[in-house]
PDB file of C-alpha atoms and ligand atoms in Angstrom:
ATOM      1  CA  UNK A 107      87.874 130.124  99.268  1.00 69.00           C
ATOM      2  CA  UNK A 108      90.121 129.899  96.357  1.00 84.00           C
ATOM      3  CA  UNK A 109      90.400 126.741  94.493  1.00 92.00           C
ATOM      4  CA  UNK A 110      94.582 125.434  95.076  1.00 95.00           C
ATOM      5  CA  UNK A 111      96.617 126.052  91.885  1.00 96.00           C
ATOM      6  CA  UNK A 112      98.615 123.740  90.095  1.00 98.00           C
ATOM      7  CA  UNK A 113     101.074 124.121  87.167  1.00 98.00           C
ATOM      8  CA  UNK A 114     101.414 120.526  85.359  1.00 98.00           C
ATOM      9  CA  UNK A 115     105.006 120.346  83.126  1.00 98.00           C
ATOM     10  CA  UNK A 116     104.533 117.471  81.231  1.00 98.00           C
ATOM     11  CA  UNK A 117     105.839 116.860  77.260  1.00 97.00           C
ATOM     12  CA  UNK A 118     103.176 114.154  76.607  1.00 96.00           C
ATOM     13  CA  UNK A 119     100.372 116.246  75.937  1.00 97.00           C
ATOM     14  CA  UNK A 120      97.821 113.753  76.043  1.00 96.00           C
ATOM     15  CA  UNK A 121      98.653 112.615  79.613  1.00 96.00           C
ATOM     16  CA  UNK A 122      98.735 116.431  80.437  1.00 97.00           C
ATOM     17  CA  UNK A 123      95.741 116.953  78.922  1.00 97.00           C
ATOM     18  CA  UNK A 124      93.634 114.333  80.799  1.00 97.00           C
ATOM     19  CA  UNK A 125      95.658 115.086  84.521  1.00 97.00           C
ATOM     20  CA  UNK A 126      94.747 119.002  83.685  1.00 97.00           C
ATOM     21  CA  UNK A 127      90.640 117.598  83.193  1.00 97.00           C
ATOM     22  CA  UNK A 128      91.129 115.449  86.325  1.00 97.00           C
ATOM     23  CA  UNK A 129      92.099 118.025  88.308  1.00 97.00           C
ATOM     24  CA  UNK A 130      89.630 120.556  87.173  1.00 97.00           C
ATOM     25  CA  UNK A 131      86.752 118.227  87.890  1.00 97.00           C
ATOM     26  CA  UNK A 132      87.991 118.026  91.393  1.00 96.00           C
ATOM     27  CA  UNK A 133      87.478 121.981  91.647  1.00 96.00           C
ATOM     28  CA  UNK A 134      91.415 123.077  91.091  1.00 97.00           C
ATOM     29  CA  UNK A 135      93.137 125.566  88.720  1.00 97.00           C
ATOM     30  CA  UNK A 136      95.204 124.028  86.626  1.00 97.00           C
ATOM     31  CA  UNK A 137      98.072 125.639  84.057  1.00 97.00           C
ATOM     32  CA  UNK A 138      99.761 123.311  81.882  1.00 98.00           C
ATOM     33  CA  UNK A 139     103.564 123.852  80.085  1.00 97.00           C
ATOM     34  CA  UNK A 140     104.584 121.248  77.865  1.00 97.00           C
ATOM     35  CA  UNK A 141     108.317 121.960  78.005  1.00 96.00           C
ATOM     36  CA  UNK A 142     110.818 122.460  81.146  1.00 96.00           C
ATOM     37  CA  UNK A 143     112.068 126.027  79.646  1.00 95.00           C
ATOM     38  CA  UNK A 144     109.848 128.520  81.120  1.00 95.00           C
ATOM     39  CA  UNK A 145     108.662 126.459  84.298  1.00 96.00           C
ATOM     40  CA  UNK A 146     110.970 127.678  87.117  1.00 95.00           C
ATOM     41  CA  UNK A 147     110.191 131.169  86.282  1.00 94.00           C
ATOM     42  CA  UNK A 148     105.862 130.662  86.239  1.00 95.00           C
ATOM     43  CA  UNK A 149     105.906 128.153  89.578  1.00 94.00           C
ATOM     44  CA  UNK A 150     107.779 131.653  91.456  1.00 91.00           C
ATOM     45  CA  UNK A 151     105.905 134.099  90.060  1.00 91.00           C
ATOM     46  CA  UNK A 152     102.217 131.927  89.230  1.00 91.00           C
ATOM     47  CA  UNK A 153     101.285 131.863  93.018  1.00 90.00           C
ATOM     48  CA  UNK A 154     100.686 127.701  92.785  1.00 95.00           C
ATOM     49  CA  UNK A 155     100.024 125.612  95.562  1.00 95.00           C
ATOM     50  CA  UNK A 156     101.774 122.610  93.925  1.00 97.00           C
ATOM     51  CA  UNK A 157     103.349 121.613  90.656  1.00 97.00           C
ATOM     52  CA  UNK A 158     103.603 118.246  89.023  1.00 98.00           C
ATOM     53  CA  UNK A 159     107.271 117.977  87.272  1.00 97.00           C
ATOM     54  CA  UNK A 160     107.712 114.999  84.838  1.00 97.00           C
ATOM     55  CA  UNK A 161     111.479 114.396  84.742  1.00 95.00           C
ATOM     56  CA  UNK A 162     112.064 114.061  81.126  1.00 94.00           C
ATOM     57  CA  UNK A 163     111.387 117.024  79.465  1.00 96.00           C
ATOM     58  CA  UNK A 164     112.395 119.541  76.126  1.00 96.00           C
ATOM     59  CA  UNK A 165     114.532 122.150  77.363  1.00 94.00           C
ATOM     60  CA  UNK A 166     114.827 121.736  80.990  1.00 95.00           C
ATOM     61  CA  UNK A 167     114.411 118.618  82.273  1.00 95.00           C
ATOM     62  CA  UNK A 168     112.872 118.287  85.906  1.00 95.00           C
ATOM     63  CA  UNK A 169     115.955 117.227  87.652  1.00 93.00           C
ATOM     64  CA  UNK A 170     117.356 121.055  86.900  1.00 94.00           C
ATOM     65  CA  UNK A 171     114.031 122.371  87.355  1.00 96.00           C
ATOM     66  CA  UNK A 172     113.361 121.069  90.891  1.00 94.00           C
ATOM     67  CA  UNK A 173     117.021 121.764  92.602  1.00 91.00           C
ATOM     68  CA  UNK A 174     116.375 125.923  90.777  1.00 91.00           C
ATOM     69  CA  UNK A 175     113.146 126.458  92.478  1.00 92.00           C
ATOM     70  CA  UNK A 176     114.020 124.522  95.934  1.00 87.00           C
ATOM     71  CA  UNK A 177     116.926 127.484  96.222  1.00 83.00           C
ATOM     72  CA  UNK A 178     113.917 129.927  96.993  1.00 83.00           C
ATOM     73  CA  UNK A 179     110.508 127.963  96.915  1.00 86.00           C
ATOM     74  CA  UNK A 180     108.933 125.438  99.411  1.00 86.00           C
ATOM     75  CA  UNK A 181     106.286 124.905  97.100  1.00 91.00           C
ATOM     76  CA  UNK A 182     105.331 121.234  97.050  1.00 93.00           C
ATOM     77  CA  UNK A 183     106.504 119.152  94.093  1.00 94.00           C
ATOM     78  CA  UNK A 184     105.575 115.570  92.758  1.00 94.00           C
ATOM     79  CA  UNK A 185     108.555 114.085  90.359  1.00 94.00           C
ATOM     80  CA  UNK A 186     106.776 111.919  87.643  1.00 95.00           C
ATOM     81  CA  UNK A 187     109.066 109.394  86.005  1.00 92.00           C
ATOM     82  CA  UNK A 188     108.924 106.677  82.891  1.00 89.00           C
ATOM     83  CA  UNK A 189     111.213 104.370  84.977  1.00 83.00           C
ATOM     84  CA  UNK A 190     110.359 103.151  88.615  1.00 79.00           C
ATOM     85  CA  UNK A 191     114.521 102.589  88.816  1.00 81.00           C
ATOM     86  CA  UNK A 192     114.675 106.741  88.533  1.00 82.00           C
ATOM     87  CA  UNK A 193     112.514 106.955  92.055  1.00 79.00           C
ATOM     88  CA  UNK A 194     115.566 105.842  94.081  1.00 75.00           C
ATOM     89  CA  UNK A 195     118.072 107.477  92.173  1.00 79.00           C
ATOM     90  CA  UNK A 196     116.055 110.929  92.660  1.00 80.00           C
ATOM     91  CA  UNK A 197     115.362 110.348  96.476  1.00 75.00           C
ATOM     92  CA  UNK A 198     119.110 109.308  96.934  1.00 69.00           C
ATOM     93  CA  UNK A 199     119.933 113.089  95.395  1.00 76.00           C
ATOM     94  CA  UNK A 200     117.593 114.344  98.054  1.00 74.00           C
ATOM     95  CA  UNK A 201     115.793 116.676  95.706  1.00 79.00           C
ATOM     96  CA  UNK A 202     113.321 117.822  98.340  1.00 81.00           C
ATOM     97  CA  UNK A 203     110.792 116.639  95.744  1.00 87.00           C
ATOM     98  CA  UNK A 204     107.367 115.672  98.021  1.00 87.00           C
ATOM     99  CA  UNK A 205     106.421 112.550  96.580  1.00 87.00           C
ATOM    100  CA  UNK A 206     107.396 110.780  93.189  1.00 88.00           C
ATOM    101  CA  UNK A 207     104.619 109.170  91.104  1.00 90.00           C
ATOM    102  CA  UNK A 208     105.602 106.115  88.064  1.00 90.00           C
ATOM    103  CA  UNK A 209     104.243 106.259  84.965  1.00 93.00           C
ATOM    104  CA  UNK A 210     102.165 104.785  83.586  1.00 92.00           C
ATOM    105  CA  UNK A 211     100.163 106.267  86.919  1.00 93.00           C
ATOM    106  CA  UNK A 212      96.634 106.287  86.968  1.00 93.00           C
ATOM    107  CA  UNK A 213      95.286 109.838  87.404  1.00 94.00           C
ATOM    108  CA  UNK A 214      92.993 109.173  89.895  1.00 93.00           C
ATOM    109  CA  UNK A 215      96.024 108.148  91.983  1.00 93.00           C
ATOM    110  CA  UNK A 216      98.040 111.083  91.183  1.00 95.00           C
ATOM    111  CA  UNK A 217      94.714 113.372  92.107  1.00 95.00           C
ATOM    112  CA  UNK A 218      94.910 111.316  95.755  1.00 93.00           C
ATOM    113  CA  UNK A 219      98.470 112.004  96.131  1.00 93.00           C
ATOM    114  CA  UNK A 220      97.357 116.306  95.388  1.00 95.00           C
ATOM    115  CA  UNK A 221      95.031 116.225  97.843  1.00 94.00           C
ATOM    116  CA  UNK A 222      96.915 114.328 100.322  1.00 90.00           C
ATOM    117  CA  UNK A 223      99.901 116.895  99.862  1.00 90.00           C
ATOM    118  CA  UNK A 224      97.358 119.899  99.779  1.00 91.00           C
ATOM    119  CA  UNK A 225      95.510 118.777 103.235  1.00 88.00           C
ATOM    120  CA  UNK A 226      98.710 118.594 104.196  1.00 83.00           C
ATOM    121  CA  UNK A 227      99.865 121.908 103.597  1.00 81.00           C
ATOM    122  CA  UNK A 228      96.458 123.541 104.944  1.00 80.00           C
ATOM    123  CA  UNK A 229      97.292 121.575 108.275  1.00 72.00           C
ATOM    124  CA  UNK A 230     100.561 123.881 108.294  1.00 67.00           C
ATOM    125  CA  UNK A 231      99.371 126.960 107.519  1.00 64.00           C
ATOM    126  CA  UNK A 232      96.059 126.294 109.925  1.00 60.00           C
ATOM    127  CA  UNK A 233      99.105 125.458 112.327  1.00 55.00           C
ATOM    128  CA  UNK A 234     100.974 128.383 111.823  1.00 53.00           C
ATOM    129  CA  UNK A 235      97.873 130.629 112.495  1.00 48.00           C
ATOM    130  CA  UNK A 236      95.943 129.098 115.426  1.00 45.00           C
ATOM    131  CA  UNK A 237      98.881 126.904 116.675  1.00 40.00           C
ATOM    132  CA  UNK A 238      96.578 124.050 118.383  1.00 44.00           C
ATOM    133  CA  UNK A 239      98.329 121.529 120.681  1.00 49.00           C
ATOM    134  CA  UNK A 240     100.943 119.348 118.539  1.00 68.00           C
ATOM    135  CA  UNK A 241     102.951 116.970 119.903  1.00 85.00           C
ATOM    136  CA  UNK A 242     106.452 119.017 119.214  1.00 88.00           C
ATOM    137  CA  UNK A 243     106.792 122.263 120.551  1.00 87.00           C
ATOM    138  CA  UNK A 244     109.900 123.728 118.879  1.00 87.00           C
ATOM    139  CA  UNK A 245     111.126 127.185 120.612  1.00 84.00           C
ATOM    140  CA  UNK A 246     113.893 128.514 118.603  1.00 80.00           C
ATOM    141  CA  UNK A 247     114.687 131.340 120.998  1.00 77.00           C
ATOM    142  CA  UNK A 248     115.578 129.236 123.761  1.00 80.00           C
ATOM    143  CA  UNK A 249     116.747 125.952 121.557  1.00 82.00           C
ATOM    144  CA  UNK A 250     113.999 124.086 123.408  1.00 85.00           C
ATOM    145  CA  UNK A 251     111.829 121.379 121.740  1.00 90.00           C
ATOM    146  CA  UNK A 252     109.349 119.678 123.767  1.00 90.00           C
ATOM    147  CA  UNK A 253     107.351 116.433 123.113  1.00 91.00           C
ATOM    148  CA  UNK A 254     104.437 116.338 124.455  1.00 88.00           C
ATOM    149  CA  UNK A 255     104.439 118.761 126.750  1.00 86.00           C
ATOM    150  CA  UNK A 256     108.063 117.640 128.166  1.00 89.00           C
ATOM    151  CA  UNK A 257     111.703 119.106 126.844  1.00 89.00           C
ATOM    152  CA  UNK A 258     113.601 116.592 125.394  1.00 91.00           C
ATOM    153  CA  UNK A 259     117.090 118.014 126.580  1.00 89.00           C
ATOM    154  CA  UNK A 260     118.744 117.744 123.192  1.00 91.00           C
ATOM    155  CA  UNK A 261     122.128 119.132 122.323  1.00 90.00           C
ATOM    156  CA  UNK A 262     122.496 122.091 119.348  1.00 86.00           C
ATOM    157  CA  UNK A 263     122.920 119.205 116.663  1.00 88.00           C
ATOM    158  CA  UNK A 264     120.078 117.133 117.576  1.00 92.00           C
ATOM    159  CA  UNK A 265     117.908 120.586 118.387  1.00 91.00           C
ATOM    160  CA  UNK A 266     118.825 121.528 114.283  1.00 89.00           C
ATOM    161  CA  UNK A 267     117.654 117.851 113.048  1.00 93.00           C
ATOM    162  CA  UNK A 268     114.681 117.949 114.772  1.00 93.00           C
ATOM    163  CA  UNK A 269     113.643 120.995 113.985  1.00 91.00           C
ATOM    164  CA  UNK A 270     114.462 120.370 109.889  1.00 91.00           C
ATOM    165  CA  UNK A 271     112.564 117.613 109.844  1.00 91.00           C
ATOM    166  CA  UNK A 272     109.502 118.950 111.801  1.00 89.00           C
ATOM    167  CA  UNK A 273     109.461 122.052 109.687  1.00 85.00           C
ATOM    168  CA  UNK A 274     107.978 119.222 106.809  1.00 84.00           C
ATOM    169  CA  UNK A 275     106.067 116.903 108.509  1.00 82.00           C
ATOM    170  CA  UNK A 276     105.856 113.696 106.049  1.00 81.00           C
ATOM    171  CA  UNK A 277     108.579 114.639 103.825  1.00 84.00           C
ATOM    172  CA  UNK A 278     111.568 112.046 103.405  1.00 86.00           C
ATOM    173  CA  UNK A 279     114.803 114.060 103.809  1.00 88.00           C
ATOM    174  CA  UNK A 280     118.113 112.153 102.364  1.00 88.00           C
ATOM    175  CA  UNK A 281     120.886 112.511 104.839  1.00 88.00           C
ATOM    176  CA  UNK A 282     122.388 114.823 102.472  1.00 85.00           C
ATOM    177  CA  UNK A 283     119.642 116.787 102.767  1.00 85.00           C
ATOM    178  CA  UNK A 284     119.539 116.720 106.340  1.00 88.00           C
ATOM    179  CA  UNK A 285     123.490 117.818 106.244  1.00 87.00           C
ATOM    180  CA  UNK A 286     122.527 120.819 104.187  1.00 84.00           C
ATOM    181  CA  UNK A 287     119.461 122.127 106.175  1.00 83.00           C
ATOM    182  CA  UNK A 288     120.203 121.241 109.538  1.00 83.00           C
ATOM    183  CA  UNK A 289     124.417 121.927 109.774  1.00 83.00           C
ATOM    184  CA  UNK A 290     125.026 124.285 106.696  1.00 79.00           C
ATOM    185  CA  UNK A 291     127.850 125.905 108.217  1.00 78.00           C
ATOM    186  CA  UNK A 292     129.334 122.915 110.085  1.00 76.00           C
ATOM    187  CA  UNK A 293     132.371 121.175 108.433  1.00 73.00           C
ATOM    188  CA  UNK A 294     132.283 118.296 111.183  1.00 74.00           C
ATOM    189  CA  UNK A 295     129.282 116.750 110.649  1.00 73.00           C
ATOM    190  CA  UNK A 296     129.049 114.263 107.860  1.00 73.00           C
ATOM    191  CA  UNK A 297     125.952 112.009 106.339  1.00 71.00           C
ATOM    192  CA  UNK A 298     126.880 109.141 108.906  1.00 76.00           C
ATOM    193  CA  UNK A 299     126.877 111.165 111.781  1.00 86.00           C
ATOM    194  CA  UNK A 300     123.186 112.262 110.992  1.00 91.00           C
ATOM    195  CA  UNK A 301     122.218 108.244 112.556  1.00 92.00           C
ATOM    196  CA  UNK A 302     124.170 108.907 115.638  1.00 92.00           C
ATOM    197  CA  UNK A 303     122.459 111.806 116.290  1.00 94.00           C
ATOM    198  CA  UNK A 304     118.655 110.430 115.279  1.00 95.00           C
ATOM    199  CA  UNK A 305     119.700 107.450 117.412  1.00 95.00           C
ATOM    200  CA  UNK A 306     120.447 110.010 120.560  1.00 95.00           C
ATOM    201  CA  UNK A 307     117.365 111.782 119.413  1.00 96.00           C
ATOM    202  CA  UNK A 308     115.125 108.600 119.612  1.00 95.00           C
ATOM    203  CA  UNK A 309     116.710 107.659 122.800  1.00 95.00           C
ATOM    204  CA  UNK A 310     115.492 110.980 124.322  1.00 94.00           C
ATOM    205  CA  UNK A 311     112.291 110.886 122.823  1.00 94.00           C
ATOM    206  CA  UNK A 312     111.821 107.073 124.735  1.00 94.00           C
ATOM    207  CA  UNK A 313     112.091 108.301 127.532  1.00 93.00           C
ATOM    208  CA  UNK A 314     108.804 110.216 126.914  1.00 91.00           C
ATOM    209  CA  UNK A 315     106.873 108.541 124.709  1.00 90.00           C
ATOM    210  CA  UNK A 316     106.949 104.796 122.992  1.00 90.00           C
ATOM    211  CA  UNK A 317     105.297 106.269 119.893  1.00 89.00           C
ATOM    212  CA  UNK A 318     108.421 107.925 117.943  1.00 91.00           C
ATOM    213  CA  UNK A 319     107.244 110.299 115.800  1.00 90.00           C
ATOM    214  CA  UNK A 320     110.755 110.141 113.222  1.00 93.00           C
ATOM    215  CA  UNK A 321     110.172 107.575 110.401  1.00 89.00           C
ATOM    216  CA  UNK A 322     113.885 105.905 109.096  1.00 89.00           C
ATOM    217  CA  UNK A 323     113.458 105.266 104.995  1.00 83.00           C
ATOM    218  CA  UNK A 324     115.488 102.158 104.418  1.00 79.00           C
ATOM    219  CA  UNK A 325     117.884 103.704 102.049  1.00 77.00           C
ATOM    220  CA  UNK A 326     117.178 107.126 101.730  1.00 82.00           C
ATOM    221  CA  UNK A 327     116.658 109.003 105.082  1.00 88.00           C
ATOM    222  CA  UNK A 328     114.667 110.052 107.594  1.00 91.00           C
ATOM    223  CA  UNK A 329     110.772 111.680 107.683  1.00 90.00           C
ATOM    224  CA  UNK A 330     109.208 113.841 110.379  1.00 90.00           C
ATOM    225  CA  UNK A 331     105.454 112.081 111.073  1.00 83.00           C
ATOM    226  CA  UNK A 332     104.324 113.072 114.303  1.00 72.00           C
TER     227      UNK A 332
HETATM  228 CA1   CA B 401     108.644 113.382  79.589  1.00 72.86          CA
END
């Protein structure tokens, strides 16, 4: 098995430094750039499995960086930040950043928050190759999704939503974001709308199950956690 990759772009070279030798001890490949210019163009060609983006940086600052590689690249991203007020200003831009870490951070909680994002990913691609009994069945042929086992009758709209969030189980999606992914050719649909339709989502999804398996953020949006 290959050990995951991970590109660190962080301008403190210290913290880089001792994130880079916390990661290697846990068995991962680590390449470090201390400045924002060159990093969109090694995370799409340097084959990582995640990269860790500090905001602030010489050059390009993460911010630029993240919004350029989520045009072509799903690969996972944690924001780091100096200031915890930043976190909610980058989640309201719906980045599509996977989790955001404060510093100071300890490392050994940044290495928990790789893994977690890493395990998650494997469960995806294990997904995508055996595809073992989840609870949501999405069939984009027909526009059917099906919760456990049982279609949940939603209209084109709500089919599009579900199926955004689903496609990144655990991520938090800003309405925005939801907008963009789920309607990108619609005119008619705007950020408020998005609750109506999760509402008439989670009123269809009732009606099969009492465990709801879409997460509201207070604030910020909506996650997929089933
Ligand atoms: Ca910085």
């Amino acid at each position: 098995m290959t050990p995951p990759r991970i590109l660190i772009v962080e301008d403190e070279t210290a913290l880089a430094e001792v994130v880079r030798d916390y990661l290697s001890a846990e068995g991962m490949a680590v390449d470090v750039l201390f400045e924002g210019t060159d990093a969109v163009s090694t995370a799409l060609t340097g084959n990582h499995d995640l990269l860790i983006l500090d905001l602030m940086l010489p050059g390009v600052d993460g911010l630029t960086i993240c919004r350029e590689l989520r045009r072509t690249s799903d690969v996972p991203i944690i924001m780091t930040t100096a200031k915890v007020e930043e976190i909610d200003r980058l989640l309201g831009l719906g980045l599509g950043a996977d989790d955001y870490l404060c510093k100071p951070y300890s490392p050994r909680e940044l290495v928990a928050r790789v893994q977690a994002i890493l395990r998650r990913a494997a469960g995806r691609a294990d997904h995508a190759a055996t595809a073992p009994a989840s609870r949501l069945e999405i069939d984009t042929e027909r526009w059917v999704a099906r919760l456990d086992g049982k279609a949940l009758n939603l209209t084109r709209r709500e089919f599009m939503l579900v199926h955004s969030l689903a496609a990144r189980p655990g991520r938090v999606f800003s309405r925005d974001d939801l907008l963009a992914r789920a309607f990108p050719d619609d005119t008619e649909v705007f950020d408020r709308t998005i609750d109506s339709h999760i509402r008439n989502i989670r009123r269809k999804i009732a009606t099969i199950s009492d465990n709801d398996p879409i997460r509201s953020v207070y604030g910020v949006g909506y996650s997929y956690d089933g």
